[in-house]
mmCIF file of N, CA and C in Angstrom:
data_model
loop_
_atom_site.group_PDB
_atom_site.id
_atom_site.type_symbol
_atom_site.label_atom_id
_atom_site.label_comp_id
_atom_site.label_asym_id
_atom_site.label_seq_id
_atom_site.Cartn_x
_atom_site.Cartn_y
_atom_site.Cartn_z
ATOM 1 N N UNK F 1 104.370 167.863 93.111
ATOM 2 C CA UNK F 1 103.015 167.523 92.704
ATOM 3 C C UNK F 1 102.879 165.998 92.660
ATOM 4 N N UNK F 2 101.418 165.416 93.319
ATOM 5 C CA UNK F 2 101.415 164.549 93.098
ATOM 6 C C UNK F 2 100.955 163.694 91.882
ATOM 7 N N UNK F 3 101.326 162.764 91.476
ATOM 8 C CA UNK F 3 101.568 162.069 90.074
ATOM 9 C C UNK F 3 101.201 160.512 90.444
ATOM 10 N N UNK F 4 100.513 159.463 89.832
ATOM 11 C CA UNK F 4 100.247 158.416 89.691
ATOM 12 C C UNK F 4 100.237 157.484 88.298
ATOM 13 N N UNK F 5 100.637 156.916 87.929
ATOM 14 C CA UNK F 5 100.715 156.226 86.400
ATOM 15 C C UNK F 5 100.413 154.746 86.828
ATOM 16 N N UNK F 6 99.365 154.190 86.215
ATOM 17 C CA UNK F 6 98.869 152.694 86.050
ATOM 18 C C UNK F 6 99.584 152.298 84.893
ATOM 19 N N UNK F 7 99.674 150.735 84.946
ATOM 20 C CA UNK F 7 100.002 149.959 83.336
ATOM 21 C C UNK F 7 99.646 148.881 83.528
ATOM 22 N N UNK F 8 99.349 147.760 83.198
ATOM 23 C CA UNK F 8 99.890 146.246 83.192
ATOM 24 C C UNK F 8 98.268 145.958 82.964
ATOM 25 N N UNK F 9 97.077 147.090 82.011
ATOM 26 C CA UNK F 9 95.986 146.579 81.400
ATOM 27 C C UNK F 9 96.237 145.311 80.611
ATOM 28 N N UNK F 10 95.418 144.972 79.976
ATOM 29 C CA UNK F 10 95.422 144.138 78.355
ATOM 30 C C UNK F 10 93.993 143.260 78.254
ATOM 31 N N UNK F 11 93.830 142.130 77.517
ATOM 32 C CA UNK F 11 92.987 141.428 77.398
ATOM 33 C C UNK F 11 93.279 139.858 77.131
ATOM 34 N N UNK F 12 92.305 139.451 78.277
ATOM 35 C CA UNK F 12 92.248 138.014 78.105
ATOM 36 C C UNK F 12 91.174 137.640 78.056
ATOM 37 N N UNK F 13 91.115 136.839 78.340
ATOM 38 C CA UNK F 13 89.883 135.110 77.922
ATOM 39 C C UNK F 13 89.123 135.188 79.887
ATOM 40 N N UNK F 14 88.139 134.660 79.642
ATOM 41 C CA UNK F 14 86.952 134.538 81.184
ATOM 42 C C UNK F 14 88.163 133.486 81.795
ATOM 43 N N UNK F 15 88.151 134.415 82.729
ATOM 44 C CA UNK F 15 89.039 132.946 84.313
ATOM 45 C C UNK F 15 90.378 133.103 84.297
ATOM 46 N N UNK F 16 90.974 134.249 83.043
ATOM 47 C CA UNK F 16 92.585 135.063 83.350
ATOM 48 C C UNK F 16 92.509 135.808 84.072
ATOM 49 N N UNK F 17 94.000 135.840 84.619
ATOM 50 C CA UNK F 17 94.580 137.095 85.118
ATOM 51 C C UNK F 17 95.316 138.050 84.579
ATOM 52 N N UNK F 18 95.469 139.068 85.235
ATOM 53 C CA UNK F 18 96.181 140.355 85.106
ATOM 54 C C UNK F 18 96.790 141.150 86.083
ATOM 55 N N UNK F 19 97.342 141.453 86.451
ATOM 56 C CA UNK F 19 98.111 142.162 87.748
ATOM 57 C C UNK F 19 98.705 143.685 87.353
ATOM 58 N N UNK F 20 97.901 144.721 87.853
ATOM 59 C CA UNK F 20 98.016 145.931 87.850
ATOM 60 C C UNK F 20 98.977 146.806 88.461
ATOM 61 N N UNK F 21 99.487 147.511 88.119
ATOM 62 C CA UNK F 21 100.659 148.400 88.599
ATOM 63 C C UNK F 21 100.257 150.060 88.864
ATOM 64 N N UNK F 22 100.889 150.679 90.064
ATOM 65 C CA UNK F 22 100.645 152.447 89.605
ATOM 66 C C UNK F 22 101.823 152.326 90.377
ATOM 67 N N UNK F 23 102.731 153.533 89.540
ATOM 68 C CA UNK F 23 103.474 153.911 90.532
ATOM 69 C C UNK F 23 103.454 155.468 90.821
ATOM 70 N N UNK F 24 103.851 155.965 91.589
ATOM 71 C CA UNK F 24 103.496 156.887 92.700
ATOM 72 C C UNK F 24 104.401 158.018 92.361
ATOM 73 N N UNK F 25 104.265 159.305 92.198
ATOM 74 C CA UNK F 25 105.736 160.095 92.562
ATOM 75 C C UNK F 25 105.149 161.918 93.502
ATOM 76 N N UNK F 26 106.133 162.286 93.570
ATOM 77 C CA UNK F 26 105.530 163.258 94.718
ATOM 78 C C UNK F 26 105.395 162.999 95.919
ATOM 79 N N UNK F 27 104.947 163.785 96.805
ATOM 80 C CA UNK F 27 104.922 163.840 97.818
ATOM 81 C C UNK F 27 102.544 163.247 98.406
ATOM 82 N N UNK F 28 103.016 162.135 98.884
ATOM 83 C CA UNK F 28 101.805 161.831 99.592
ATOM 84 C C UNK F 28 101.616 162.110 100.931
ATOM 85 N N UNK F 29 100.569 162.983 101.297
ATOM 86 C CA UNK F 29 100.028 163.204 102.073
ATOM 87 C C UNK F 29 99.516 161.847 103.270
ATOM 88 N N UNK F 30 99.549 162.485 104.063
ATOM 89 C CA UNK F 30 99.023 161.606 105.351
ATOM 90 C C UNK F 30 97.097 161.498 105.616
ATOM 91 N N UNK F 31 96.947 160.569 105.856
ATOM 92 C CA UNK F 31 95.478 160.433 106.104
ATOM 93 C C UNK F 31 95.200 159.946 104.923
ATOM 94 N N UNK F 32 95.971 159.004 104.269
ATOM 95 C CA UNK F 32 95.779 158.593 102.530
ATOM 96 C C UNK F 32 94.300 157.362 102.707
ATOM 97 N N UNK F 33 93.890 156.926 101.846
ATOM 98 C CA UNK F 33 93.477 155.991 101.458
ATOM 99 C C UNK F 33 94.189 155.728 100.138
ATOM 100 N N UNK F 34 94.296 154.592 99.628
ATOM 101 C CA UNK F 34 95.120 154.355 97.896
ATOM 102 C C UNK F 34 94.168 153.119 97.785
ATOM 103 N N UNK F 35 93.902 153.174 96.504
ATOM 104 C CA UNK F 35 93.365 152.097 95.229
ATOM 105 C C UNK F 35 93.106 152.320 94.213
ATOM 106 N N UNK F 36 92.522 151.324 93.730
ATOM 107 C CA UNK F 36 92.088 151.477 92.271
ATOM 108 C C UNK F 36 90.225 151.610 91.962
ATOM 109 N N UNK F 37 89.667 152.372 91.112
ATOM 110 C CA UNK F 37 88.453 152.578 90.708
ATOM 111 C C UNK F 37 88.919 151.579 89.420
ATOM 112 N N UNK F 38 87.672 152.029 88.818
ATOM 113 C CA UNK F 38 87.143 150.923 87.716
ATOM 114 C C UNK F 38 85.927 151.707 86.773
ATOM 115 N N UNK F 39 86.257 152.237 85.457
ATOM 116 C CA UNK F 39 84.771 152.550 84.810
ATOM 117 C C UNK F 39 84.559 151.890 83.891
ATOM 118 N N UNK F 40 83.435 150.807 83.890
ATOM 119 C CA UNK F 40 82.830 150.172 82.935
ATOM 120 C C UNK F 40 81.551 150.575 82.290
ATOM 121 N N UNK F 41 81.602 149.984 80.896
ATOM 122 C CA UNK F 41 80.534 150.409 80.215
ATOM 123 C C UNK F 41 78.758 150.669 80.878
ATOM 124 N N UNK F 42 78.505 151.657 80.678
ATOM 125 C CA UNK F 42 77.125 151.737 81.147
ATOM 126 C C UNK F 42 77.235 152.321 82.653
ATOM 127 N N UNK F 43 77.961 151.789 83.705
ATOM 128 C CA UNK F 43 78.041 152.484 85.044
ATOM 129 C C UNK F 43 79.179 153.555 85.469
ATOM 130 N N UNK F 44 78.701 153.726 86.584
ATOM 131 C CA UNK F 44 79.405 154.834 87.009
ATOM 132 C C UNK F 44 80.771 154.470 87.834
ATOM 133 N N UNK F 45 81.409 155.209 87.940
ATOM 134 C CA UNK F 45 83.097 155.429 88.318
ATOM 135 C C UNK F 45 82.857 154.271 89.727
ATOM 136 N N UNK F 46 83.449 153.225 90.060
ATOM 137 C CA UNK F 46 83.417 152.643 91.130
ATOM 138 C C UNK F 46 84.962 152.194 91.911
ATOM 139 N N UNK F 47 84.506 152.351 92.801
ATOM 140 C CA UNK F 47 85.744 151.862 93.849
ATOM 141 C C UNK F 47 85.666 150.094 93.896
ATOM 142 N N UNK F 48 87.305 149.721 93.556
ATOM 143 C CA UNK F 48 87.365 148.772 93.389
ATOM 144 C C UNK F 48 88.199 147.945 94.869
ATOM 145 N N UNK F 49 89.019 148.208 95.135
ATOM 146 C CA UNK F 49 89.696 147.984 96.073
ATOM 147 C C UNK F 49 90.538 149.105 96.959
ATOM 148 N N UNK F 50 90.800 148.945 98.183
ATOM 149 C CA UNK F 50 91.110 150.439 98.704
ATOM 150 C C UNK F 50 92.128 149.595 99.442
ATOM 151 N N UNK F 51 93.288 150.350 100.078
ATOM 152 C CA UNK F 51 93.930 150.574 101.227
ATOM 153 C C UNK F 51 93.943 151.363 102.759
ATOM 154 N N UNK F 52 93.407 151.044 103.510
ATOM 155 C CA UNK F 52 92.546 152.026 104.130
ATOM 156 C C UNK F 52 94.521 152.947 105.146
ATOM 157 N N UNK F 53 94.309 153.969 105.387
ATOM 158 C CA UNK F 53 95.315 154.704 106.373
ATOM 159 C C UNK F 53 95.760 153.711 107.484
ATOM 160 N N UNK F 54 94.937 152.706 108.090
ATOM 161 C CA UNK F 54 95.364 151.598 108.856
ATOM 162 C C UNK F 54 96.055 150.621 108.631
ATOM 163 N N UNK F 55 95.966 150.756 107.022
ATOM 164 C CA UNK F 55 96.721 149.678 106.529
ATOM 165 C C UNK F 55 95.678 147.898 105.871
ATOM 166 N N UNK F 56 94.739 148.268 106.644
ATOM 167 C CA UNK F 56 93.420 147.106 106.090
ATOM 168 C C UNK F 56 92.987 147.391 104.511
ATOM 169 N N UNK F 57 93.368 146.039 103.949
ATOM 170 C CA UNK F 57 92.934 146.009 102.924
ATOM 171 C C UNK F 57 90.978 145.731 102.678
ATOM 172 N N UNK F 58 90.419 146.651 101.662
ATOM 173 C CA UNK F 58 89.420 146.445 101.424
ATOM 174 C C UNK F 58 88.829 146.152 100.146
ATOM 175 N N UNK F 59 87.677 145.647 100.160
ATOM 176 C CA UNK F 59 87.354 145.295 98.783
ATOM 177 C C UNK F 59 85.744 145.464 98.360
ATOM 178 N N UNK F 60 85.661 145.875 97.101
ATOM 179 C CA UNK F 60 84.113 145.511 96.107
ATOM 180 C C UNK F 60 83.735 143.973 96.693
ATOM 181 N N UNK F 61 82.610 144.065 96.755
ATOM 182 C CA UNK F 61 82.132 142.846 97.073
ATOM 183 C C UNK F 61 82.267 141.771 96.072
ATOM 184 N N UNK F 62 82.256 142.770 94.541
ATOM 185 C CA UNK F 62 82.500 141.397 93.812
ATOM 186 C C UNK F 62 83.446 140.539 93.427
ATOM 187 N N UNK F 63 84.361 141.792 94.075
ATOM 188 C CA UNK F 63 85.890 141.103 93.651
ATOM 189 C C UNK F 63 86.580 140.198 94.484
ATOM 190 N N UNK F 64 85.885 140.383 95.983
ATOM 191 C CA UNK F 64 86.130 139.912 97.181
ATOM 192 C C UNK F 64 86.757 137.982 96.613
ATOM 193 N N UNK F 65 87.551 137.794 97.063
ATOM 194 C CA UNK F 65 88.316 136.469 96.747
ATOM 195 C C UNK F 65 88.820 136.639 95.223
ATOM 196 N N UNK F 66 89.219 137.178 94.463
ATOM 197 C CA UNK F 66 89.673 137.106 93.099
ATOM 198 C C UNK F 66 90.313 138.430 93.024
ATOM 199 N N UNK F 67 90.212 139.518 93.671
ATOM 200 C CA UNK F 67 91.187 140.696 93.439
ATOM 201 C C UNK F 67 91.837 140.755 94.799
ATOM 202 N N UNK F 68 93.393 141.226 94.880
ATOM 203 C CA UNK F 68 94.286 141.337 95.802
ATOM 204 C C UNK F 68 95.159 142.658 95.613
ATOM 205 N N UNK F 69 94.970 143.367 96.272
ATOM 206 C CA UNK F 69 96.032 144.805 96.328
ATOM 207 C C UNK F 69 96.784 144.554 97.561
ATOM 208 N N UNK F 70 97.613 145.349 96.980
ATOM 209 C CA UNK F 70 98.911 145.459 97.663
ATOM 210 C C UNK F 70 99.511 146.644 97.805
ATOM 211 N N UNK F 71 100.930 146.932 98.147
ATOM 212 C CA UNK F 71 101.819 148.181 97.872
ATOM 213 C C UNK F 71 102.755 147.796 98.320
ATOM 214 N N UNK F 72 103.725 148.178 97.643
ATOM 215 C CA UNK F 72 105.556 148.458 98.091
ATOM 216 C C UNK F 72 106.194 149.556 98.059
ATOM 217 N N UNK F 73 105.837 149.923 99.597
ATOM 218 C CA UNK F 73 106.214 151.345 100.172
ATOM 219 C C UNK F 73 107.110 152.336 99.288
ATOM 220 N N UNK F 74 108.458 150.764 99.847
ATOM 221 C CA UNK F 74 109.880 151.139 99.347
ATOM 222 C C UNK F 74 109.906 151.955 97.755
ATOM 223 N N UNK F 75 109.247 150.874 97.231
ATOM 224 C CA UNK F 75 109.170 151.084 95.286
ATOM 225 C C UNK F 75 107.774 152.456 95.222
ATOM 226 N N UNK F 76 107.161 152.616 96.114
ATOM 227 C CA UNK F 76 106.087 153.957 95.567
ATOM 228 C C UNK F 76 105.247 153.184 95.013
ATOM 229 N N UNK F 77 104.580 152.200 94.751
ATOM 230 C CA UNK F 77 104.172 151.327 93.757
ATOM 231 C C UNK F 77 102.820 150.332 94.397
ATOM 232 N N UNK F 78 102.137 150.353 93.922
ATOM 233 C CA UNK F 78 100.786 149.985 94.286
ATOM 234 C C UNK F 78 100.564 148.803 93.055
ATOM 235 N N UNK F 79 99.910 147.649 94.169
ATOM 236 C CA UNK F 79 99.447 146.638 93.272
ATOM 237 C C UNK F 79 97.936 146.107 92.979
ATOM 238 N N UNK F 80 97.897 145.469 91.859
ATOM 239 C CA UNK F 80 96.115 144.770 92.124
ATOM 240 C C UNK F 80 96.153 143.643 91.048
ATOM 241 N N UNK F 81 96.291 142.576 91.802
ATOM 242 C CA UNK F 81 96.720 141.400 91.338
ATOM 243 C C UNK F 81 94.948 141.002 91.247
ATOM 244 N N UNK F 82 94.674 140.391 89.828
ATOM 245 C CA UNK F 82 93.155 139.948 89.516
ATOM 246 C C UNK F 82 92.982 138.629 88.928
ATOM 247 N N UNK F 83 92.350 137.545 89.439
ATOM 248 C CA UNK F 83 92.288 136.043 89.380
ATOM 249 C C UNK F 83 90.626 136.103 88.665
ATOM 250 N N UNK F 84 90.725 135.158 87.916
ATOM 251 C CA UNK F 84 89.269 134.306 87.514
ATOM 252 C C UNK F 84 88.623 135.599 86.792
ATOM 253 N N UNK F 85 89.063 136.558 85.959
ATOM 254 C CA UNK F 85 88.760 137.614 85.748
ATOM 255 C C UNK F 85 87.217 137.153 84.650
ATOM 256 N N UNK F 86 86.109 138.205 84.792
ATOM 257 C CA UNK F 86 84.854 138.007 83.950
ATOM 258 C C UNK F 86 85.056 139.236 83.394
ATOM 259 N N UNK F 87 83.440 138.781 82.034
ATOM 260 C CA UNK F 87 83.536 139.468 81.519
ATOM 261 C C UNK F 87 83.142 141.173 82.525
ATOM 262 N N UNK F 88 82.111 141.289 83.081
ATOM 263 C CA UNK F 88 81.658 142.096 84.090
ATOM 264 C C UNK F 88 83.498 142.997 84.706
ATOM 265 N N UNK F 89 84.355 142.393 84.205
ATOM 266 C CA UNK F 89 85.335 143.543 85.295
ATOM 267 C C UNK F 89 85.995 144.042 84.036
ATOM 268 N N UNK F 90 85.539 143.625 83.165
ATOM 269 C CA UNK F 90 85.947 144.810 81.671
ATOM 270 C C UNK F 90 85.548 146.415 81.904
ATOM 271 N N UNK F 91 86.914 147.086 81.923
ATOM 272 C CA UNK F 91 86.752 148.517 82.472
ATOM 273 C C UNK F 91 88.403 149.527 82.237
ATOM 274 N N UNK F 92 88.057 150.532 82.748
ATOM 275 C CA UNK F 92 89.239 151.160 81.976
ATOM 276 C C UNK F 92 89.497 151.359 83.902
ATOM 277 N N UNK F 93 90.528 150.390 84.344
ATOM 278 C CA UNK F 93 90.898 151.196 85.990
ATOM 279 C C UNK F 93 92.101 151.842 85.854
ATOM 280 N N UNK F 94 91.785 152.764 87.094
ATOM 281 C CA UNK F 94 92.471 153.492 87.819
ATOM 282 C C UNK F 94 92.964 153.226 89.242
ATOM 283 N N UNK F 95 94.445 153.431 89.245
ATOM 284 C CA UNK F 95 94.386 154.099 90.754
ATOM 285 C C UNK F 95 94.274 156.035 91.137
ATOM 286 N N UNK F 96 94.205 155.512 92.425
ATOM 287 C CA UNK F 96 94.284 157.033 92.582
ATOM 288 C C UNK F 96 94.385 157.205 94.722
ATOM 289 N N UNK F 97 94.406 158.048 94.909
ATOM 290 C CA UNK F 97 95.070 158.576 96.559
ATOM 291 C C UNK F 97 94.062 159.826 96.626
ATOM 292 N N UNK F 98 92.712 159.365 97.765
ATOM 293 C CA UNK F 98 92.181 160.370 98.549
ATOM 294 C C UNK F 98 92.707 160.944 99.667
ATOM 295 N N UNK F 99 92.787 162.222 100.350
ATOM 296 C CA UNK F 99 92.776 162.363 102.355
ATOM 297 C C UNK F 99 91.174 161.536 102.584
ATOM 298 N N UNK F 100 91.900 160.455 103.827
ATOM 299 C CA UNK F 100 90.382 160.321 104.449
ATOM 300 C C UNK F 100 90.921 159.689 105.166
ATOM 301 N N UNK F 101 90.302 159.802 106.458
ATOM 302 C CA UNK F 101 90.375 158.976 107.587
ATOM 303 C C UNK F 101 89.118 158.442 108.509
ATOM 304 N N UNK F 102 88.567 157.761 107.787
ATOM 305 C CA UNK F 102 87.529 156.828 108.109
ATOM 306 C C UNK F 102 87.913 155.570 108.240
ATOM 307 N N UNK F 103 86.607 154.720 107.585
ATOM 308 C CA UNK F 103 86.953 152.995 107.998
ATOM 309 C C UNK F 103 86.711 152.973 106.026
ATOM 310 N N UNK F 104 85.743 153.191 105.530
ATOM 311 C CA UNK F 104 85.501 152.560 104.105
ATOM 312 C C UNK F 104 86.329 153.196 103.160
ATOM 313 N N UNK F 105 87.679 152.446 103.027
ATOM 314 C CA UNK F 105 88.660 154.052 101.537
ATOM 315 C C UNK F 105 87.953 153.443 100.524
ATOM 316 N N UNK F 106 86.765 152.141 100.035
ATOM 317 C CA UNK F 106 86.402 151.931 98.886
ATOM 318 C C UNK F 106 85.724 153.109 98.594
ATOM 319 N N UNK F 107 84.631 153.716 99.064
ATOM 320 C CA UNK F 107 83.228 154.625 99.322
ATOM 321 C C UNK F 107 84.105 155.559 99.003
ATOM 322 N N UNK F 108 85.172 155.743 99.904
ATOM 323 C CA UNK F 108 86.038 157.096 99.264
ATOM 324 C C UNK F 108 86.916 157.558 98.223
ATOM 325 N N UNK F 109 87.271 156.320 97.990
ATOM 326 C CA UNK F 109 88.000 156.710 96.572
ATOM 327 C C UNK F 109 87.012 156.862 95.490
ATOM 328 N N UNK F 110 85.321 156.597 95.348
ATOM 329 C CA UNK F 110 84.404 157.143 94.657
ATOM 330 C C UNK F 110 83.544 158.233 95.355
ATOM 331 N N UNK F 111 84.132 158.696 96.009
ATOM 332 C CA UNK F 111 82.942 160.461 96.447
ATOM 333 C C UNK F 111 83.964 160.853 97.086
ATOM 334 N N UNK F 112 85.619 160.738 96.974
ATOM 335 C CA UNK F 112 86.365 162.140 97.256
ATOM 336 C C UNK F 112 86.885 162.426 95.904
ATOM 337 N N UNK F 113 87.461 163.972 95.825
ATOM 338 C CA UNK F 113 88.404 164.084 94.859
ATOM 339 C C UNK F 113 89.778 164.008 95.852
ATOM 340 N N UNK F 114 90.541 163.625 95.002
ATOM 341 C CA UNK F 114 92.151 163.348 95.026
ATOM 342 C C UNK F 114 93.075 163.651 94.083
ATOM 343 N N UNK F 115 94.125 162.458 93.986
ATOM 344 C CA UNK F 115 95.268 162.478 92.915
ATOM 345 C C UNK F 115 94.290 161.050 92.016
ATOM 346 N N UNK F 116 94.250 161.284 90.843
ATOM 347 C CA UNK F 116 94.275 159.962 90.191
ATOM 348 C C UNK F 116 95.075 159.802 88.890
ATOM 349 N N UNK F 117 95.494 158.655 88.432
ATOM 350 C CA UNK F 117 96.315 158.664 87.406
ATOM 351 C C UNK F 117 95.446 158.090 86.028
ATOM 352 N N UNK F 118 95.806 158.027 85.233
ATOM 353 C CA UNK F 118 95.144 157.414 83.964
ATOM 354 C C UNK F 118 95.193 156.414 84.218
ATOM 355 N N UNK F 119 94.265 156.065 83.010
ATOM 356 C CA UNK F 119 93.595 154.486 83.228
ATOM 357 C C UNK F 119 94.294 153.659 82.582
ATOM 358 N N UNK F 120 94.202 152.487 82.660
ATOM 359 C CA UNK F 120 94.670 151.268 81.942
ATOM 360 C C UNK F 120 93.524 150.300 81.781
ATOM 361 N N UNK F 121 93.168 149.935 80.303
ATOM 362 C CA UNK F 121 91.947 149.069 80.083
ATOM 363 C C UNK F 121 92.439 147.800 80.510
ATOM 364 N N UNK F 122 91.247 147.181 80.423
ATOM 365 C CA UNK F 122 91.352 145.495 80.881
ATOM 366 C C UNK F 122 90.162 144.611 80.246
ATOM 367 N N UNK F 123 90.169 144.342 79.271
ATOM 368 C CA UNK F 123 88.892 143.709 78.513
ATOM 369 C C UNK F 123 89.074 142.585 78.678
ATOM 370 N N UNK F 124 88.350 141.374 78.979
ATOM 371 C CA UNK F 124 87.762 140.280 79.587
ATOM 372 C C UNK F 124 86.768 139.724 78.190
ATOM 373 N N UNK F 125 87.147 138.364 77.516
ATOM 374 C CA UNK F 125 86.596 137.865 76.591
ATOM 375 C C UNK F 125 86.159 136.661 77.288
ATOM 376 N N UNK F 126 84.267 136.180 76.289
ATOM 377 C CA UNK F 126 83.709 135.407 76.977
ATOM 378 C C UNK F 126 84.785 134.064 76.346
#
């Protein structure tokens, strides 16, 4: 079964970072997309950064230059390294692993179901 666990939430001050962790166990399927969502107060479940099956990294527009994902195959382990953090990215994220084989895994990791793991908060002080 597949299994995902996030950690490396917490809280800082406007313009910190934080660098996010999931690691992976089970067996992943082919045709993956992997990232992390994001639910913040008031909105709905959003795709934050994706990995697309090609291997192209993608991104939220807002995060575009200040969030960076990654993965290390070897380790099962998925990253999301976050710079200049605001208050606006205060949210409880997730990763999680859709099937899809398109071009957008952001779009898909919010309108497929998959594997997702629990969240890890991240509160952002002005």
């Amino acid at each position: 079964q597949d299994q995902l666990a996030a950690s490396g939430g917490g809280s800082v001050q406007v313009g910190g970072s934080l660098r996010l962790s999931c690691s992976a166990s089970g067996r992943m399927y082919s045709s993956t997309c992997i990232g992390w969502m994001r639910q913040t107060p008031g909105k709905q479940r959003e795709g934050v950064a994706g990995i697309n099956h090609d291997g192209r990294r993608q991104y939220e527009d807002s995060v575009k230059g200040r969030f960076t994902i990654d993965q290390d195959i070897g380790k099962r382990t998925l990253y999301l390294e976050m710079n200049n953090l605001q208050p606006e990215d205060t949210g409880l994220y997730y990763c999680a692993v859709v099937q899809f084989g398109g071009s957008w895994c952001v779009g898909a990791l919010e309108a497929r179901s998959g594997v997702r793991g629990q969240g890890t908060q991240v509160t952002v002080s002005p």
